[in-house]
Coordinates of C-alpha atoms and ligand atoms in Angstrom, one line a residue:
M1 CA -23.7 -63.2 5.2
R2 CA -22.0 -66.3 3.8
Y3 CA -19.1 -68.1 5.3
W4 CA -17.3 -71.0 3.7
C5 CA -15.0 -73.5 5.5
E6 CA -13.0 -76.6 4.5
K7 CA -14.7 -78.6 7.3
A8 CA -17.6 -78.1 9.8
I9 CA -19.3 -79.9 12.6
L10 CA -22.9 -80.3 11.5
S11 CA -25.9 -82.1 12.9
G12 CA -26.4 -85.6 11.5
T13 CA -29.2 -88.1 12.1
D14 CA -27.0 -89.9 14.7
G15 CA -25.3 -86.9 16.2
P16 CA -22.6 -84.5 15.0
V17 CA -20.8 -85.3 11.7
T18 CA -17.8 -83.7 10.1
A19 CA -18.7 -82.3 6.7
D20 CA -16.4 -81.1 4.0
R21 CA -16.5 -77.8 2.0
V22 CA -19.3 -76.3 3.8
E23 CA -21.1 -73.0 3.2
I24 CA -23.1 -71.4 6.0
E25 CA -25.5 -68.6 5.2
S26 CA -27.0 -66.4 7.9
D27 CA -29.8 -63.9 8.0
G28 CA -31.1 -61.9 10.9
G29 CA -28.5 -63.6 13.2
R30 CA -29.6 -67.2 12.4
I31 CA -28.4 -69.9 10.1
V32 CA -30.8 -70.1 7.1
R33 CA -28.9 -72.4 4.8
I34 CA -26.0 -75.0 5.1
S35 CA -24.6 -76.6 2.0
S36 CA -21.8 -79.2 2.1
G37 CA -19.6 -80.4 -0.7
V38 CA -19.7 -77.0 -2.5
A39 CA -17.2 -74.4 -3.7
A40 CA -17.2 -71.0 -1.9
S41 CA -19.7 -68.5 -3.4
P42 CA -17.9 -65.4 -4.7
D43 CA -19.3 -63.3 -1.9
A44 CA -18.5 -65.8 0.9
Q45 CA -15.9 -65.1 3.6
V46 CA -13.5 -68.1 3.8
L47 CA -12.9 -69.3 7.3
P48 CA -9.7 -71.2 8.1
G49 CA -9.8 -74.7 9.5
V50 CA -12.8 -76.4 11.1
A51 CA -16.1 -74.6 12.0
F52 CA -17.6 -75.5 15.4
P53 CA -20.6 -74.1 17.2
A54 CA -19.5 -71.3 19.6
A55 CA -19.3 -72.2 23.3
A56 CA -21.6 -71.0 26.1
N57 CA -20.2 -70.2 29.5
A58 CA -22.8 -71.3 32.0
H59 CA -21.2 -69.9 35.2
S60 CA -19.1 -66.7 35.5
H61 CA -18.2 -64.1 38.2
A62 CA -16.5 -61.5 36.0
F63 CA -14.7 -59.8 38.8
H64 CA -13.0 -63.0 40.0
R65 CA -10.7 -62.5 37.0
V66 CA -8.7 -60.0 39.1
L67 CA -7.5 -63.0 41.2
R68 CA -5.9 -65.0 38.5
G69 CA -2.2 -65.6 39.3
R70 CA -2.5 -63.7 42.6
T71 CA -3.6 -66.3 45.1
H72 CA -1.0 -69.0 44.9
A73 CA 1.5 -67.9 47.6
G74 CA 1.5 -70.4 50.5
R75 CA -1.1 -73.0 51.3
G76 CA -4.7 -72.6 52.0
D77 CA -8.2 -73.7 51.0
F78 CA -11.4 -72.4 49.4
W79 CA -12.2 -70.4 52.5
L80 CA -8.9 -68.6 52.5
W81 CA -9.2 -67.9 48.7
R82 CA -12.6 -66.4 49.5
E83 CA -10.9 -63.7 51.7
H84 CA -8.9 -62.6 48.6
M85 CA -12.1 -62.5 46.6
Y86 CA -13.9 -60.4 49.2
R87 CA -11.1 -57.8 49.0
S88 CA -11.6 -57.5 45.2
A89 CA -15.3 -57.3 45.6
S90 CA -15.0 -54.4 48.1
E91 CA -13.0 -52.4 45.5
L92 CA -15.5 -52.6 42.7
T93 CA -17.4 -49.5 41.5
P94 CA -19.8 -49.3 38.6
E95 CA -17.1 -47.7 36.5
S96 CA -14.3 -50.1 37.3
Y97 CA -16.7 -53.1 37.0
E98 CA -17.8 -52.0 33.5
Q99 CA -14.2 -51.6 32.4
L100 CA -13.2 -55.0 34.0
A101 CA -16.2 -56.9 32.7
T102 CA -15.7 -55.5 29.2
A103 CA -12.2 -56.9 29.2
V104 CA -13.2 -60.2 30.7
F105 CA -16.1 -60.7 28.3
A106 CA -13.7 -59.8 25.4
E107 CA -11.4 -62.5 26.7
M108 CA -14.3 -64.9 26.6
V109 CA -15.3 -64.0 23.0
V110 CA -11.8 -64.3 21.7
A111 CA -11.6 -67.8 23.4
G112 CA -14.7 -68.9 21.5
F113 CA -17.6 -68.2 23.9
S114 CA -20.6 -66.4 22.4
S115 CA -22.8 -66.4 25.6
V116 CA -22.3 -66.2 29.3
A117 CA -24.4 -66.6 32.4
E118 CA -23.1 -64.0 34.9
F119 CA -23.8 -65.0 38.5
H120 CA -24.0 -61.4 39.8
Y121 CA -24.2 -60.5 43.5
V122 CA -22.2 -57.2 44.0
H123 CA -25.3 -55.1 43.9
H124 CA -24.9 -52.2 46.2
Q125 CA -22.3 -49.8 47.6
P126 CA -19.8 -51.1 50.2
G127 CA -21.7 -51.2 53.4
G128 CA -24.9 -52.2 51.6
R129 CA -26.5 -48.8 50.7
P130 CA -28.1 -48.8 47.2
Y131 CA -26.5 -46.7 44.5
P132 CA -28.5 -43.6 43.5
E133 CA -29.1 -45.4 40.2
P134 CA -30.4 -48.7 41.9
H135 CA -29.2 -50.9 39.0
A136 CA -25.9 -49.2 38.5
M137 CA -23.8 -52.4 38.8
E138 CA -26.2 -54.6 36.8
L139 CA -26.3 -52.0 33.9
A140 CA -22.5 -51.8 34.0
L141 CA -22.4 -55.5 33.3
A142 CA -25.0 -55.3 30.6
R143 CA -23.2 -52.5 28.8
A144 CA -19.9 -54.4 29.1
A145 CA -21.5 -57.4 27.4
V146 CA -22.9 -55.4 24.5
T147 CA -19.5 -53.7 24.0
A148 CA -17.7 -57.1 24.0
D149 CA -20.4 -58.7 21.7
I150 CA -21.2 -61.5 24.1
R151 CA -24.8 -62.7 24.8
L152 CA -25.4 -62.1 28.6
T153 CA -27.8 -63.9 30.9
L154 CA -27.6 -61.5 33.9
L155 CA -28.4 -63.6 36.9
D156 CA -29.4 -61.3 39.7
T157 CA -28.6 -63.1 42.9
L158 CA -30.4 -63.4 46.2
Y159 CA -27.8 -63.3 49.0
V160 CA -29.2 -62.4 52.4
A161 CA -27.3 -64.6 54.9
G162 CA -23.6 -65.0 55.8
G163 CA -24.1 -68.7 56.6
I164 CA -27.0 -70.8 57.9
G165 CA -28.5 -68.8 60.8
M166 CA -26.0 -66.0 60.4
P167 CA -26.3 -62.4 59.2
L168 CA -24.2 -61.0 56.3
S169 CA -20.7 -60.1 57.4
A170 CA -19.4 -56.5 56.8
E171 CA -17.7 -57.5 53.5
Q172 CA -20.8 -59.3 52.3
A173 CA -23.1 -56.3 53.1
R174 CA -23.1 -55.0 49.5
F175 CA -24.3 -58.4 48.1
G176 CA -27.5 -58.3 50.2
D177 CA -31.1 -57.1 50.0
V178 CA -33.4 -56.2 52.9
D179 CA -35.2 -59.5 52.4
V180 CA -36.4 -61.9 49.7
H181 CA -39.4 -59.6 48.9
A182 CA -37.1 -56.6 48.3
W183 CA -35.0 -58.8 46.0
L184 CA -38.0 -59.9 44.0
K185 CA -39.1 -56.3 43.6
R186 CA -35.6 -55.2 42.5
L187 CA -35.4 -58.2 40.1
E188 CA -38.7 -57.1 38.5
S189 CA -37.6 -53.6 38.1
L190 CA -34.2 -54.8 36.6
R191 CA -36.0 -57.0 34.1
A192 CA -38.1 -54.0 32.9
E193 CA -35.1 -51.7 32.6
V194 CA -33.0 -54.3 30.8
A195 CA -35.9 -55.2 28.4
S196 CA -36.4 -51.6 27.5
T197 CA -32.7 -50.9 26.9
F198 CA -31.1 -54.0 25.3
P199 CA -32.0 -56.5 22.6
P200 CA -33.2 -59.7 24.4
E201 CA -31.0 -61.9 22.3
M202 CA -28.0 -60.1 23.7
V203 CA -29.0 -59.2 27.3
S204 CA -31.7 -61.0 29.3
V205 CA -32.2 -61.3 33.0
G206 CA -32.3 -64.5 35.0
A207 CA -32.3 -65.3 38.8
A208 CA -29.9 -66.9 41.2
L209 CA -29.8 -68.0 44.8
H210 CA -26.3 -67.7 46.1
S211 CA -26.4 -71.1 48.0
V212 CA -28.1 -72.7 50.9
R213 CA -25.5 -70.8 53.0
G214 CA -26.7 -67.5 51.6
V215 CA -30.5 -68.1 51.4
P216 CA -32.4 -69.4 54.4
E217 CA -35.1 -72.1 54.0
E218 CA -38.0 -69.8 54.5
D219 CA -36.8 -67.7 51.6
L220 CA -36.5 -70.8 49.4
A221 CA -40.2 -71.3 49.9
V222 CA -41.0 -67.8 48.9
V223 CA -38.8 -68.1 45.7
A224 CA -40.6 -71.4 44.8
R225 CA -43.9 -69.6 45.1
E226 CA -43.2 -66.2 43.7
L227 CA -40.3 -66.3 41.2
P228 CA -41.7 -65.8 37.7
D229 CA -41.8 -69.1 35.8
D230 CA -40.0 -67.9 32.7
L231 CA -36.7 -67.1 34.5
P232 CA -33.8 -69.6 34.6
L233 CA -32.7 -70.1 38.2
H234 CA -29.1 -70.9 39.3
I235 CA -27.6 -71.9 42.7
H236 CA -24.2 -72.9 44.0
L237 CA -24.7 -76.4 45.3
S238 CA -22.5 -78.7 47.5
E239 CA -19.2 -77.1 46.4
Q240 CA -17.6 -77.8 49.8
P241 CA -18.2 -80.5 52.5
A242 CA -18.6 -77.8 55.1
E243 CA -21.7 -76.5 53.3
N244 CA -23.2 -80.0 53.3
D245 CA -22.4 -80.5 57.0
A246 CA -24.0 -77.2 58.0
C247 CA -27.1 -77.9 55.9
V248 CA -27.6 -81.4 57.3
E249 CA -27.1 -80.0 60.9
A250 CA -29.6 -77.2 60.4
Y251 CA -32.3 -78.9 58.3
G252 CA -31.6 -82.6 58.5
L253 CA -31.2 -82.6 54.7
T254 CA -28.4 -82.1 52.2
P255 CA -28.6 -79.0 50.0
A256 CA -30.1 -81.0 47.1
G257 CA -32.6 -82.5 49.5
L258 CA -33.5 -79.1 50.8
L259 CA -34.1 -77.8 47.3
A260 CA -36.2 -80.9 46.5
R261 CA -38.3 -80.3 49.6
H262 CA -39.3 -76.9 48.0
G263 CA -39.8 -78.2 44.5
L264 CA -36.9 -76.2 43.2
L265 CA -35.1 -79.0 41.3
G266 CA -35.9 -79.4 37.6
P267 CA -35.0 -78.3 34.1
K268 CA -35.3 -74.6 35.1
L269 CA -32.6 -75.0 37.7
S270 CA -28.9 -74.8 37.1
A271 CA -27.1 -76.3 40.1
V272 CA -23.4 -75.2 40.0
H273 CA -20.5 -77.5 41.0
C274 CA -22.4 -80.4 42.7
T275 CA -19.0 -81.7 43.8
H276 CA -19.9 -83.5 47.0
L277 CA -23.1 -85.4 46.5
T278 CA -24.7 -88.4 48.2
E279 CA -26.3 -91.2 46.0
A280 CA -29.7 -89.8 47.0
D281 CA -28.6 -86.3 45.8
I282 CA -27.5 -87.8 42.4
N283 CA -30.9 -89.5 42.0
L284 CA -32.8 -86.3 42.9
L285 CA -30.7 -84.1 40.5
G286 CA -30.9 -86.8 37.7
E287 CA -34.6 -87.7 38.0
S288 CA -35.6 -84.0 38.1
G289 CA -33.6 -83.3 34.9
T290 CA -31.7 -80.5 36.6
T291 CA -28.9 -78.8 34.7
V292 CA -25.6 -79.4 36.5
V293 CA -22.9 -76.8 35.7
M294 CA -19.5 -78.2 36.2
C295 CA -16.5 -75.7 36.4
P296 CA -13.6 -78.2 36.3
T297 CA -10.7 -75.7 36.1
T298 CA -12.1 -73.7 38.9
E299 CA -12.8 -76.8 41.0
A300 CA -9.2 -77.9 40.5
D301 CA -7.8 -74.4 41.2
L302 CA -9.8 -74.1 44.5
A303 CA -9.1 -77.7 45.6
D304 CA -12.9 -78.3 45.6
G305 CA -12.8 -81.9 44.4
I306 CA -14.1 -83.8 41.4
G307 CA -17.9 -83.9 41.0
P308 CA -19.6 -87.1 39.7
A309 CA -20.4 -85.7 36.2
R310 CA -20.7 -89.0 34.3
V311 CA -22.9 -90.6 37.0
L312 CA -25.1 -87.4 37.1
A313 CA -25.5 -87.5 33.3
D314 CA -26.4 -91.2 33.4
A315 CA -29.0 -90.4 36.1
G316 CA -30.7 -87.9 33.8
A317 CA -29.0 -84.5 34.6
T318 CA -27.9 -82.2 31.8
I319 CA -24.2 -81.3 32.1
A320 CA -23.1 -77.8 31.3
L321 CA -19.7 -76.1 31.6
G322 CA -18.7 -72.8 33.1
T323 CA -15.4 -70.9 33.9
D324 CA -16.6 -69.5 37.2
Q325 CA -13.6 -67.7 38.8
H326 CA -11.7 -67.6 35.5
A327 CA -8.4 -69.1 36.6
V328 CA -8.8 -70.2 33.0
I329 CA -11.1 -68.8 30.3
D330 CA -10.9 -71.4 27.6
P331 CA -13.9 -73.6 26.6
W332 CA -11.5 -76.2 25.1
I333 CA -9.5 -76.6 28.2
E334 CA -12.7 -76.7 30.2
M335 CA -14.1 -79.6 28.1
R336 CA -10.9 -81.5 28.5
A337 CA -10.7 -80.8 32.2
L338 CA -14.2 -82.4 32.6
E339 CA -13.0 -85.6 30.9
H340 CA -9.6 -85.5 32.7
G341 CA -11.3 -85.3 36.1
E342 CA -13.4 -88.3 35.2
R343 CA -10.4 -90.3 34.0
L344 CA -8.4 -89.5 37.1
S345 CA -11.2 -90.4 39.4
S346 CA -12.4 -93.5 37.5
G347 CA -9.3 -95.0 35.9
Q348 CA -11.2 -95.1 32.6
R349 CA -10.8 -93.2 29.4
G350 CA -13.7 -92.0 27.2
R351 CA -16.1 -91.2 30.0
F352 CA -17.4 -88.4 27.9
S353 CA -17.1 -88.6 24.1
P354 CA -15.8 -85.5 22.2
A355 CA -19.3 -84.9 21.0
E356 CA -20.7 -85.1 24.6
L357 CA -18.0 -82.6 25.7
L358 CA -19.0 -80.3 22.9
Q359 CA -22.6 -80.7 23.9
A360 CA -21.8 -79.7 27.5
A361 CA -20.0 -76.6 26.3
T362 CA -22.9 -75.6 24.0
Q363 CA -26.4 -77.0 24.1
G364 CA -26.0 -78.2 27.7
A365 CA -25.9 -74.5 28.8
A366 CA -28.9 -73.6 26.8
R367 CA -31.2 -74.3 29.7
S368 CA -29.0 -72.1 31.9
M369 CA -29.4 -69.2 29.7
A370 CA -32.1 -66.6 29.0
T371 CA -30.4 -65.7 25.7
P372 CA -29.9 -68.1 22.7
V373 CA -27.0 -70.6 22.7
A374 CA -25.3 -72.3 19.8
P375 CA -26.4 -76.0 19.5
G376 CA -24.0 -78.9 19.9
A377 CA -23.6 -79.1 16.1
L378 CA -24.4 -76.4 13.4
H379 CA -27.9 -76.6 11.8
V380 CA -30.4 -74.4 10.1
G381 CA -32.5 -72.3 12.4
A382 CA -29.9 -72.0 15.1
V383 CA -28.2 -68.8 16.0
C384 CA -25.2 -68.2 13.7
D385 CA -22.6 -68.4 16.5
V386 CA -19.6 -70.1 14.9
V387 CA -15.9 -70.6 15.9
A388 CA -13.2 -71.6 13.4
I389 CA -10.4 -73.7 14.8
V390 CA -7.0 -74.0 13.1
P391 CA -6.3 -77.7 12.6
D392 CA -2.5 -77.4 11.9
S393 CA -1.1 -75.5 14.9
A394 CA 1.5 -77.0 17.2
R395 CA -1.3 -78.1 19.5
T396 CA -3.8 -79.4 16.9
A397 CA -1.7 -80.7 14.0
G398 CA -2.8 -84.3 13.2
S399 CA -6.0 -84.2 15.3
R400 CA -9.2 -85.6 13.7
P401 CA -11.6 -82.6 13.5
E402 CA -14.2 -84.3 15.8
Q403 CA -11.5 -84.9 18.4
L404 CA -10.3 -81.3 18.6
P405 CA -12.2 -80.8 21.9
L406 CA -9.4 -83.0 23.4
S407 CA -6.5 -81.1 21.8
A408 CA -7.4 -77.5 20.8
T409 CA -7.0 -74.4 23.0
A410 CA -8.3 -70.9 22.8
S411 CA -5.0 -70.0 21.0
D412 CA -6.3 -72.1 18.1
V413 CA -9.5 -70.0 17.6
A414 CA -8.9 -68.2 14.3
R415 CA -12.4 -66.7 13.9
V416 CA -15.5 -66.1 16.0
I417 CA -18.8 -65.2 14.4
I418 CA -21.7 -64.1 16.7
G419 CA -25.2 -63.5 15.4
G420 CA -23.8 -63.9 11.8
R421 CA -21.2 -61.1 12.3
L422 CA -17.4 -61.7 12.3
V423 CA -16.2 -60.4 15.7
V424 CA -12.8 -62.0 16.2
T425 CA -9.9 -62.6 13.9
N426 CA -6.8 -64.4 15.3
G427 CA -7.2 -63.2 18.9
H428 CA -8.2 -59.7 17.8
H429 CA -11.6 -58.5 18.8
H430 CA -13.0 -56.4 16.0
T431 CA -13.8 -53.3 18.1
L432 CA -11.7 -53.8 21.3
G433 CA -8.5 -55.3 19.9
E434 CA -6.4 -57.7 22.0
P435 CA -8.0 -58.5 25.4
G436 CA -4.6 -58.6 27.2
P437 CA -3.9 -54.8 27.4
L438 CA -7.6 -54.3 28.3
L439 CA -7.4 -56.7 31.2
A440 CA -4.1 -55.3 32.4
A441 CA -5.5 -51.7 32.4
A442 CA -8.7 -52.9 34.2
I443 CA -6.9 -55.0 36.8
R444 CA -4.6 -52.1 37.7
N445 CA -7.6 -50.6 39.5
F446 CA -7.4 -53.4 42.2
T447 CA -4.9 -54.0 45.0
Ligands
ZN1 ZN1 -19.6 -69.4 41.4

């Protein structure tokens, strides 16, 4: 396939550069040739506007999409929001989950994401009994991703405690496993089943620990010893001060300190949120080269706070972005929210350059994923996951191409190409149509 565009963000020797009149050729899902300053070949598809690498979504809970626009009556905090979330979780079935996740993943693709790390913990039937097909929920998510053409890193989550020293509550029972060994076995069997059913560049399994609230210290030690080395590992970390307080009280260490004690920090780990950190935590995460997944629109929606992203990046952490509970599914808004949080908390502009924001939305997530991710700028050898942005909409008119991360929205995504195939034209998914009606139909299943 050949695509031609007026402008494209390409890799240059000193970072991304905006090139004119660019033709991109793909073969086998990868970019095999890029020519700039050329006319379109007769067989090339012409893309409108500016070609960017597609975004990667490093943190998602697909079913949280049900809650959008339904949790804003009255006051409250994260913990009250969690009650709403548990109600939606209790209503999921493999069938309704597949329908919902298909719609949510379609919304992601139309917004310009080509990959997602799904932090999945609704494993079993309400009450905790396994389904007759033990991977029913996981396979529902995998099929949904394939239907929606998004690359899925399916993070199977260990969640065995309802808080430090507490058993799972009744509504958490379906998230659990008998113990860490049962989870490791289930994970191994899931990997085998996924590998035999789906192409690895579209669906691959990773691992997650819910949090230091959901996984006791003795299990962290088992995971450090027994989790296969080739799996990315994710964990929610220090999203709320109450989690830090409980951890310090129980273990005498912050959550980051506890993970460090077991050797779990490092490039293989994606620590999600990292909102409330000590200086020592920042040094641990930075020096270990841990990937920190910021979810700025979710953190704003849930009144979590603003994490120290710039300081973490300066300390050596890799910053990635995720949409988490999907109050917003829009990589452009997420990039901007990261920088806006920094500006609001520091009183300075330009804390992250547009190129760094793009990096966080693309390459930063690569270490969070078991599937390929588009790089921060298009180059030969990378997966051909490309998004074309209209530069003359009401939102984008007048913007310099390289500064579109600070002005574009998902509404400006004119084309999405994944693995060299055109899958979105002007908000229309090539097989599923508009995501809006799909979402409305899927969300009708929930109270
Ligand atoms: Zn999360």
